[in-house]
Short mmCIF file of C-alpha atoms in Angstrom, two decimals:
data_model
loop_
_atom_site.label_atom_id
_atom_site.label_comp_id
_atom_site.label_asym_id
_atom_site.label_seq_id
_atom_site.Cartn_x
_atom_site.Cartn_y
_atom_site.Cartn_z
CA MET A 72 79.50 98.27 88.72
CA ASN A 73 78.59 98.34 85.04
CA ALA A 74 75.93 100.92 84.17
CA ALA A 75 74.60 98.90 81.23
CA VAL A 76 74.03 95.85 83.42
CA TYR A 77 72.45 97.96 86.17
CA ILE A 78 69.95 99.44 83.70
CA ALA A 79 69.25 96.01 82.18
CA VAL A 80 68.52 94.54 85.64
CA VAL A 81 66.18 97.46 86.42
CA VAL A 82 64.27 96.97 83.16
CA PHE A 83 64.11 93.19 83.66
CA ALA A 84 62.91 93.55 87.29
CA SER A 85 60.29 96.13 86.31
CA SER A 86 58.30 93.24 84.80
CA SER A 87 57.98 91.58 88.23
CA TRP A 88 54.63 93.14 89.25
CA LEU A 89 53.89 95.27 86.19
CA CYS A 90 50.83 93.29 85.07
CA ILE A 91 48.94 93.43 88.36
CA ASN A 92 49.85 97.07 89.00
CA SER A 93 48.61 97.95 85.51
CA VAL A 94 45.21 96.40 86.30
CA TRP A 95 44.88 98.29 89.61
CA MET A 96 45.78 101.60 87.98
CA GLU A 97 42.97 101.15 85.42
CA LEU A 98 40.25 100.41 87.98
CA SER A 99 38.75 103.89 87.72
CA LEU A 100 37.99 103.17 84.04
CA LEU A 101 37.22 99.46 84.34
CA THR A 102 34.62 100.03 87.06
CA GLN A 103 32.75 102.49 84.82
CA THR A 104 32.36 99.90 82.06
CA LEU A 105 32.30 96.39 83.52
CA PRO A 106 29.15 94.94 85.17
CA GLU A 107 30.65 94.55 88.67
CA ALA A 108 31.20 98.33 88.90
CA TRP A 109 32.84 99.26 92.25
CA THR A 110 32.62 95.67 93.52
CA LEU A 111 35.18 94.67 90.87
CA PRO A 112 38.19 95.38 93.16
CA SER A 113 36.93 92.87 95.74
CA TYR A 114 36.58 90.18 93.05
CA LEU A 115 40.07 90.93 91.76
CA ASP A 116 41.52 90.98 95.27
CA VAL A 117 40.29 87.44 95.99
CA THR A 118 41.51 86.26 92.59
CA ILE A 119 44.96 87.76 93.08
CA GLN A 120 45.45 86.37 96.58
CA ILE A 121 44.47 82.85 95.48
CA ALA A 122 47.02 83.06 92.69
CA CYS A 123 49.67 84.51 95.03
CA ALA A 124 49.23 81.61 97.45
CA LEU A 125 50.19 79.01 94.84
CA PRO A 126 53.90 79.95 94.54
CA LEU A 127 54.20 79.40 98.31
CA LEU A 128 53.79 75.69 97.55
CA SER A 129 57.25 75.78 96.00
CA GLY A 130 58.58 76.68 99.44
CA ALA A 131 56.88 73.64 100.96
CA VAL A 132 58.27 71.39 98.22
CA ARG A 133 61.75 72.78 98.73
CA LYS A 134 61.49 72.26 102.50
CA LEU A 135 60.28 68.66 102.15
CA PHE A 136 62.65 67.77 99.31
CA PRO A 137 65.77 69.96 99.70
CA ALA A 138 67.68 67.92 97.13
CA ILE A 139 65.35 69.08 94.36
CA THR A 140 66.78 71.95 92.37
CA LEU A 141 65.13 73.92 89.61
CA PRO A 142 67.02 73.44 86.32
CA PHE A 143 67.02 75.81 83.38
CA LYS A 144 66.16 78.93 85.40
CA GLY A 145 66.98 81.24 82.50
CA PRO A 146 64.63 79.61 79.96
CA LEU A 147 61.92 79.27 82.64
CA ILE A 148 62.10 82.98 83.46
CA LEU A 149 61.93 83.79 79.75
CA VAL A 150 58.81 81.62 79.39
CA LEU A 151 57.18 83.45 82.32
CA LEU A 152 58.02 86.85 80.80
CA ILE A 153 56.56 85.82 77.44
CA PHE A 154 53.46 84.48 79.20
CA SER A 155 53.07 87.84 81.00
CA ALA A 156 53.26 89.62 77.66
CA LEU A 157 50.66 87.23 76.22
CA CYS A 158 48.29 87.89 79.14
CA THR A 159 48.68 91.64 78.64
CA LEU A 160 47.96 91.27 74.92
CA LEU A 161 44.81 89.25 75.68
CA MET A 162 43.75 91.90 78.21
CA ALA A 163 44.15 94.60 75.55
CA LEU A 164 42.06 92.66 73.04
CA PHE A 165 39.29 91.15 75.18
CA TRP A 166 39.05 93.12 78.47
CA ASN A 167 35.43 94.20 77.81
CA ASN A 168 34.10 90.70 77.04
CA THR A 169 31.65 89.45 79.66
CA ALA A 170 29.64 86.29 80.27
CA LYS A 171 26.72 85.21 82.43
CA VAL A 172 27.61 83.25 85.57
CA PHE A 173 24.72 82.01 87.75
CA GLY A 174 22.40 84.37 85.91
CA ASP A 175 24.49 87.52 86.44
CA GLU A 176 26.82 89.24 84.00
CA HIS A 177 30.47 89.06 85.05
CA SER A 178 33.85 90.17 83.70
CA VAL A 179 35.07 86.61 83.19
CA VAL A 180 37.91 87.60 80.86
CA VAL A 181 39.35 90.29 83.13
CA ILE A 182 39.11 88.11 86.24
CA THR A 183 40.62 85.04 84.52
CA ILE A 184 43.50 86.94 82.92
CA THR A 185 44.17 88.74 86.21
CA PHE A 186 44.50 85.35 87.92
CA PHE A 187 47.23 84.23 85.52
CA MET A 188 48.94 87.62 85.71
CA ALA A 189 49.03 87.36 89.51
CA LEU A 190 50.34 83.80 89.31
CA VAL A 191 53.29 84.90 87.17
CA ASN A 192 53.98 88.04 89.20
CA ALA A 193 53.91 86.17 92.51
CA THR A 194 56.27 83.55 91.08
CA SER A 195 58.78 86.34 90.43
CA ASN A 196 59.40 86.60 94.18
CA VAL A 197 60.57 82.99 94.39
CA LEU A 198 62.26 82.75 90.98
CA PHE A 199 63.60 86.13 89.87
CA MET A 200 65.14 86.99 93.24
CA PRO A 201 67.18 83.75 93.61
CA TYR A 202 68.32 84.25 90.01
CA MET A 203 69.98 87.49 91.12
CA ALA A 204 72.33 85.45 93.36
CA ALA A 205 74.58 85.03 90.31
CA PHE A 206 75.13 88.78 90.11
CA HIS A 207 77.37 91.09 92.11
CA PRO A 208 75.57 92.22 95.32
CA GLN A 209 75.30 95.79 93.99
CA TYR A 210 72.89 94.60 91.31
CA LEU A 211 70.43 93.32 93.90
CA THR A 212 69.51 96.93 94.63
CA ALA A 213 68.92 97.37 90.90
CA TYR A 214 66.41 94.53 91.09
CA PHE A 215 64.42 96.30 93.79
CA VAL A 216 64.63 99.60 91.90
CA GLY A 217 63.07 97.71 89.01
CA MET A 218 60.33 96.41 91.30
CA GLY A 219 59.60 100.04 92.15
CA PHE A 220 59.36 100.85 88.45
CA SER A 221 56.78 98.07 88.07
CA ALA A 222 54.45 100.37 90.05
CA LEU A 223 55.74 103.69 88.69
CA ILE A 224 55.30 102.89 84.99
CA PRO A 225 51.58 101.97 85.16
CA SER A 226 50.99 104.92 87.49
CA ALA A 227 52.69 107.41 85.16
CA THR A 228 50.85 105.99 82.15
CA ALA A 229 47.52 106.26 83.97
CA ILE A 230 48.28 109.88 84.88
CA ILE A 231 48.97 110.70 81.23
CA GLN A 232 45.81 108.82 80.27
CA GLY A 233 43.76 111.01 82.59
CA THR A 234 41.86 108.28 84.43
CA MET A 235 41.13 110.46 87.50
CA GLU A 236 39.50 113.44 85.80
CA TYR A 237 35.79 114.07 86.37
CA GLU A 238 33.31 116.86 86.95
CA CYS A 239 30.29 117.10 89.22
CA VAL A 240 27.03 117.44 87.29
CA GLN A 241 23.74 118.35 88.93
CA ARG A 242 20.69 116.18 88.37
CA ASP A 243 17.25 116.41 89.98
CA ASN A 244 16.26 114.02 92.72
CA ALA A 245 13.15 112.13 91.61
CA THR A 246 11.74 112.03 95.14
CA HIS A 247 12.87 115.42 96.44
CA GLN A 248 12.84 117.91 93.61
CA SER A 249 14.01 120.69 95.91
CA LYS A 250 17.23 118.82 96.69
CA PRO A 251 19.30 118.39 93.53
CA ILE A 252 21.97 115.70 93.51
CA LEU A 253 25.54 116.09 92.27
CA GLU A 254 27.00 113.06 90.54
CA PRO A 255 30.50 112.60 89.07
CA ILE A 256 30.74 112.40 85.29
CA TYR A 257 34.14 111.14 84.21
CA GLU A 258 35.79 112.78 81.25
CA GLU A 259 36.92 110.71 78.30
CA PRO A 260 40.52 109.52 78.80
CA ARG A 261 43.22 110.70 76.41
CA PHE A 262 43.57 107.13 75.15
CA SER A 263 41.61 103.92 75.62
CA ILE A 264 42.13 100.94 77.92
CA ASN A 265 43.27 99.00 74.86
CA ILE A 266 46.06 101.49 74.13
CA TYR A 267 47.03 101.53 77.82
CA ASN A 268 47.54 97.77 77.76
CA TYR A 269 49.51 97.99 74.52
CA VAL A 270 51.87 100.42 76.29
CA MET A 271 52.30 97.87 79.10
CA LEU A 272 52.90 95.18 76.46
CA ALA A 273 55.62 97.28 74.83
CA TRP A 274 57.39 97.69 78.18
CA LEU A 275 57.16 93.95 78.85
CA CYS A 276 58.76 93.29 75.47
CA LEU A 277 61.56 95.65 76.50
CA SER A 278 61.94 93.65 79.73
CA ILE A 279 62.20 90.44 77.72
CA VAL A 280 64.99 91.93 75.62
CA ALA A 281 66.79 93.09 78.78
CA PHE A 282 66.63 89.60 80.28
CA ILE A 283 67.87 87.95 77.08
CA LEU A 284 70.86 90.31 77.12
CA LEU A 285 71.52 89.55 80.79
CA HIS A 286 71.32 85.79 80.47
CA TRP A 287 72.59 84.89 77.00
CA PHE A 288 74.63 87.85 75.76
CA THR A 289 76.95 88.54 78.66
CA HIS A 290 79.74 89.60 76.33
CA ILE A 291 77.63 92.61 75.34
CA LEU A 292 76.92 93.87 78.85
CA LEU A 293 80.35 92.73 80.13
CA SER A 294 79.33 92.30 83.74
CA PHE A 295 77.33 89.14 84.34
CA HIS A 296 80.01 87.36 86.41
CA LYS A 297 80.05 84.54 88.88
CA THR A 298 81.01 85.40 92.43
CA ALA A 299 84.47 83.85 92.12
CA GLN A 300 85.30 86.14 89.22
CA TYR A 301 84.53 89.15 91.37
CA ARG A 302 87.00 87.97 93.99
CA HIS A 303 89.84 87.33 91.56
CA LYS A 304 90.78 90.79 90.37
CA SER A 305 94.22 92.19 89.82
CA THR A 306 93.93 95.20 92.07
CA SER A 307 95.48 95.08 95.49
CA SER A 308 92.25 96.21 97.10
CA SER A 309 90.44 93.22 95.59
CA LYS A 310 93.16 90.88 96.85
CA THR A 311 92.85 92.40 100.30
CA ALA A 312 89.09 91.97 100.19
CA ASP A 313 89.58 88.35 99.13
CA LEU A 314 91.98 87.74 102.01
CA ASN A 315 89.60 89.34 104.47
CA HIS A 316 86.76 87.21 103.12
CA LYS A 317 88.77 83.99 103.55
CA THR A 318 89.71 85.03 107.07
CA SER A 319 86.09 85.72 107.92
CA VAL A 320 85.12 82.30 106.55
CA ARG A 321 87.70 80.61 108.80
CA LYS A 322 86.40 82.53 111.79
CA ARG A 323 82.84 81.62 110.94
CA ASP A 324 83.82 77.93 110.74
CA THR A 325 85.16 78.13 114.30
CA LEU A 326 82.12 79.80 115.83
CA ASN A 327 80.83 78.14 118.96
CA ASN A 328 77.21 77.15 119.49
CA ASP A 329 76.34 80.38 121.33
CA ALA A 330 77.56 82.53 118.44
CA SER A 331 75.65 80.38 115.94
CA SER A 332 72.53 80.79 118.05
CA LEU A 333 72.91 84.58 117.97
CA GLU A 334 73.33 84.49 114.21
CA ASN A 335 70.17 82.42 113.83
CA GLN A 336 68.32 84.80 116.14
CA ARG A 337 69.42 87.77 114.04
CA HIS A 338 68.29 86.03 110.85
CA THR A 339 64.91 85.12 112.39
CA ILE A 340 64.24 88.69 113.53
CA MET A 341 65.11 90.03 110.08
CA MET A 342 62.66 87.55 108.52
CA VAL A 343 59.93 88.69 110.93
CA CYS A 344 60.59 92.28 109.85
CA LEU A 345 60.38 91.12 106.22
CA VAL A 346 56.96 89.59 106.89
CA VAL A 347 55.77 92.89 108.41
CA VAL A 348 57.15 94.85 105.45
CA GLY A 349 55.57 92.49 102.90
CA SER A 350 52.15 92.62 104.55
CA GLN A 351 52.15 96.42 104.81
CA LEU A 352 53.61 97.17 101.39
CA ASN A 353 51.69 94.65 99.29
CA SER A 354 48.40 94.14 101.15
CA ILE A 355 47.44 96.40 104.04
CA VAL A 356 48.16 99.87 102.66
CA PRO A 357 46.99 99.20 99.06
CA SER A 358 43.68 97.74 100.27
CA ILE A 359 42.73 100.78 102.38
CA GLN A 360 44.50 103.69 100.69
CA VAL A 361 41.34 104.73 98.90
CA PHE A 362 39.55 105.01 102.28
CA SER A 363 42.36 107.00 103.92
CA ALA A 364 42.95 109.52 101.12
CA LEU A 365 39.84 109.90 98.93
CA PRO A 366 37.65 111.50 101.67
CA TYR A 367 39.98 114.53 101.65
CA SER A 368 39.75 114.96 97.88
CA LEU A 369 40.37 113.11 94.65
CA LEU A 370 43.56 115.16 94.28
CA THR A 371 44.76 113.93 97.68
CA TYR A 372 44.17 110.32 96.66
CA HIS A 373 45.79 110.94 93.28
CA LEU A 374 48.91 112.47 94.87
CA ALA A 375 49.16 109.80 97.57
CA LEU A 376 49.01 107.07 94.93
CA SER A 377 51.32 108.59 92.34
CA LEU A 378 53.94 109.99 94.75
CA SER A 379 54.06 106.67 96.62
CA CYS A 380 54.82 104.93 93.33
CA LEU A 381 57.46 107.56 92.56
CA VAL A 382 59.41 107.11 95.81
CA GLN A 383 59.62 103.32 95.60
CA PRO A 384 62.48 103.09 93.07
CA ILE A 385 64.21 106.04 94.74
CA ALA A 386 64.07 104.32 98.15
CA CYS A 387 65.64 101.20 96.64
CA PHE A 388 68.70 103.23 95.58
CA VAL A 389 69.49 104.43 99.10
CA PRO A 390 70.95 101.12 100.45
CA LEU A 391 73.77 101.50 97.93
CA TRP A 392 75.15 104.22 100.21
CA PHE A 393 73.29 103.89 103.53
CA MET A 394 72.35 100.40 104.69
CA PRO A 395 71.17 99.63 108.25
CA ARG A 396 73.39 96.76 109.40
CA LYS A 397 72.57 96.71 113.11
CA LEU A 398 69.54 94.74 114.19
CA THR A 399 68.35 97.63 116.35
CA GLN A 400 68.33 99.89 113.29
CA ILE A 401 66.25 97.43 111.27
CA ILE A 402 63.77 96.95 114.12
CA SER A 403 63.50 100.73 114.68
CA LEU A 404 62.82 101.39 110.99
CA THR A 405 60.20 98.63 110.94
CA ALA A 406 58.55 100.22 113.98
CA VAL A 407 58.48 103.62 112.26
CA THR A 408 56.93 102.27 109.08
CA SER A 409 54.39 100.31 111.18
CA PHE A 410 53.47 103.59 112.90
CA THR A 411 52.86 105.30 109.54
CA CYS A 412 50.78 102.29 108.50
CA LEU A 413 48.77 102.70 111.71
CA ILE A 414 48.07 106.34 110.81
CA ILE A 415 46.75 105.21 107.42
CA ILE A 416 44.55 102.60 109.13
CA ILE A 417 43.15 105.20 111.57
CA LEU A 418 42.30 107.59 108.73
CA ALA A 419 40.69 104.73 106.79
CA VAL A 420 38.58 103.64 109.77
CA GLN A 421 37.34 107.24 110.16
CA SER A 422 36.21 107.36 106.50
CA PRO A 423 34.09 108.97 105.11
CA THR A 424 34.70 111.76 107.66
CA PRO A 425 38.35 111.49 108.80
CA MET A 426 39.99 114.02 111.08
CA LEU A 427 40.85 117.42 109.59
CA GLN A 428 38.69 116.70 106.55
CA GLY A 429 38.53 119.64 104.17
CA SER A 430 41.79 121.12 105.45
CA PHE A 431 45.24 121.28 103.89
CA LEU A 432 46.76 119.69 107.00
CA GLY A 433 44.50 116.63 106.73
CA SER A 434 45.46 116.07 103.10
CA LEU A 435 49.13 116.58 103.98
CA ILE A 436 48.99 113.95 106.74
CA SER A 437 47.32 111.43 104.43
CA ILE A 438 49.78 111.98 101.58
CA THR A 439 52.86 112.04 103.84
CA ALA A 440 51.86 108.85 105.67
CA SER A 441 51.44 107.06 102.35
CA ILE A 442 54.77 108.28 100.96
CA VAL A 443 56.73 107.48 104.13
CA SER A 444 55.12 104.05 104.44
CA HIS A 445 55.96 103.04 100.86
CA ALA A 446 59.46 104.54 100.95
CA LEU A 447 60.50 102.98 104.27
CA ASN A 448 59.01 99.59 103.43
CA CYS A 449 60.89 99.50 100.12
CA TYR A 450 64.08 100.65 101.85
CA ILE A 451 63.80 98.01 104.59
CA ARG A 452 62.94 95.25 102.11
CA THR A 453 65.95 96.05 99.94
CA SER A 454 68.28 96.37 102.95
CA ILE A 455 67.23 93.11 104.63
CA ILE A 456 67.48 90.99 101.49
CA SER A 457 70.81 92.62 100.56
CA LEU A 458 72.15 91.82 104.04
CA VAL A 459 70.95 88.22 103.81
CA ARG A 460 72.77 87.81 100.51
CA GLU A 461 75.88 89.52 101.83
CA GLU A 462 76.05 87.43 105.02
CA SER A 463 75.43 84.08 103.29
CA ALA A 464 78.10 81.69 102.07
CA ASP A 465 78.44 81.38 98.29
CA THR A 466 76.68 78.00 98.27
CA GLU A 467 73.78 79.40 100.34
CA LYS A 468 73.05 82.65 98.49
CA GLU A 469 70.51 81.30 96.01
CA GLY A 470 68.65 79.29 98.66
CA ARG A 471 68.56 82.22 101.10
CA LEU A 472 67.20 84.56 98.41
CA PHE A 473 64.57 81.96 97.51
CA TRP A 474 63.36 81.83 101.12
CA CYS A 475 63.37 85.63 101.31
CA GLY A 476 61.00 85.60 98.35
CA VAL A 477 58.79 82.97 100.00
CA ILE A 478 58.69 84.91 103.28
CA LEU A 479 57.96 88.18 101.50
CA GLN A 480 55.11 86.53 99.61
CA GLY A 481 53.91 84.92 102.84
CA GLY A 482 53.76 88.34 104.48
CA SER A 483 51.66 89.62 101.58
CA LEU A 484 49.29 86.69 101.97
CA ILE A 485 48.97 87.23 105.74
CA GLY A 486 48.15 90.89 105.15
CA ALA A 487 45.54 89.99 102.56
CA LEU A 488 43.93 87.38 104.82
CA ILE A 489 43.63 90.03 107.54
CA MET A 490 42.37 92.86 105.34
CA PHE A 491 39.94 91.04 103.03
CA PRO A 492 37.39 90.14 105.74
CA LEU A 493 37.75 93.57 107.34
CA VAL A 494 37.08 95.36 104.04
CA ASN A 495 34.56 93.05 102.36
CA ILE A 496 32.81 91.18 105.20
CA ALA A 497 33.00 93.29 108.36
CA LYS A 498 32.94 96.45 106.20
CA ILE A 499 34.64 98.58 108.85
CA PHE A 500 35.88 100.91 106.10
CA HIS A 501 33.28 103.10 104.39
CA SER A 502 33.76 104.65 100.98
CA VAL A 503 33.06 108.30 100.28
CA GLN A 504 30.70 109.45 97.56
CA LEU A 505 32.33 111.79 95.09
CA CYS A 506 30.59 115.17 94.75
CA SER A 507 28.82 114.59 98.10
#
């Protein structure tokens, strides 16, 4: 494994969901300025999920017309990266521009740009991931580490910016003078939303450079090889591995129908687990985390959010050394992460007065559940997709990774379709008032 290539893949992959994560991490500032206020997240959520549904059409096209292949993947990925950078630049310049729609003032620019950001980011699941089929399997973990950084970088920048800092200021109640009201007054951030987006733009430019090096300047990084080149090495261990691989291929060609059925069953169960992971990681937990953590304190919410972002790239490293290969292990881990997700849901349903509110133990449960959920989901996602790539024939790797991306995106969409009506229509989750 070449360290330079590993780092380049991480930087390239960090662009995958950077744009959307950067918008979510700025909500505490955007909602103070834009006309939608705290209803802005619901508008953005609908916008993002509509955009995320569009790349799933590529899966339908591929299923109906399997002979169709996507040419020029490298240039297409470069165009998408440049488009992401352009969207981020436009967000930095025009985020506070509004317009009247049906008589009400709305953040048309933010909502429109967010749609195109989400469209590009969602496409990364069905385009970037299959592209990694040309790399050595070890670099697939680097891709998921990079996906973790796409959440960590906006989170760290927002922490430095100071978007969560406020103080409670007393003001008199106009109707009950004897009962003063405390309201949160947010402190000025260390730098503006414009500067924040310029930082994201700079990182996206770095990602573009990393991808150009990976795709067109392989002689510099010295490790972008085709699979066959990895099998033809001069060391005896490589020759032995090659012989074992050929033997396994012969055995696989002679499998009977029962064995093939078991293999298909294993693959199906792993895909079901991937749907569960995608729905929890990308839709369910993010949509209710504010309800499960903020009632304990703003610090609890802040730690749950930032530490969850921190553990994501770390969790993606672990499969390099410890990967669950047995189906029972994958199912057990999925059950554990589903249990932690259930804890988060229970705390969110109990908002604004969850169990053990005001105690250290309550905050600890909320933070721990969030960290474990994000870490395990990232670990399972990386492990399953790495196993799919490893167990696929050379001619099937790209197609299998494509379908993994489609299924992962489908899981996210299912989670969003479940959570959106619960949060915005049924309103079973109730927000807490700061300083109450």
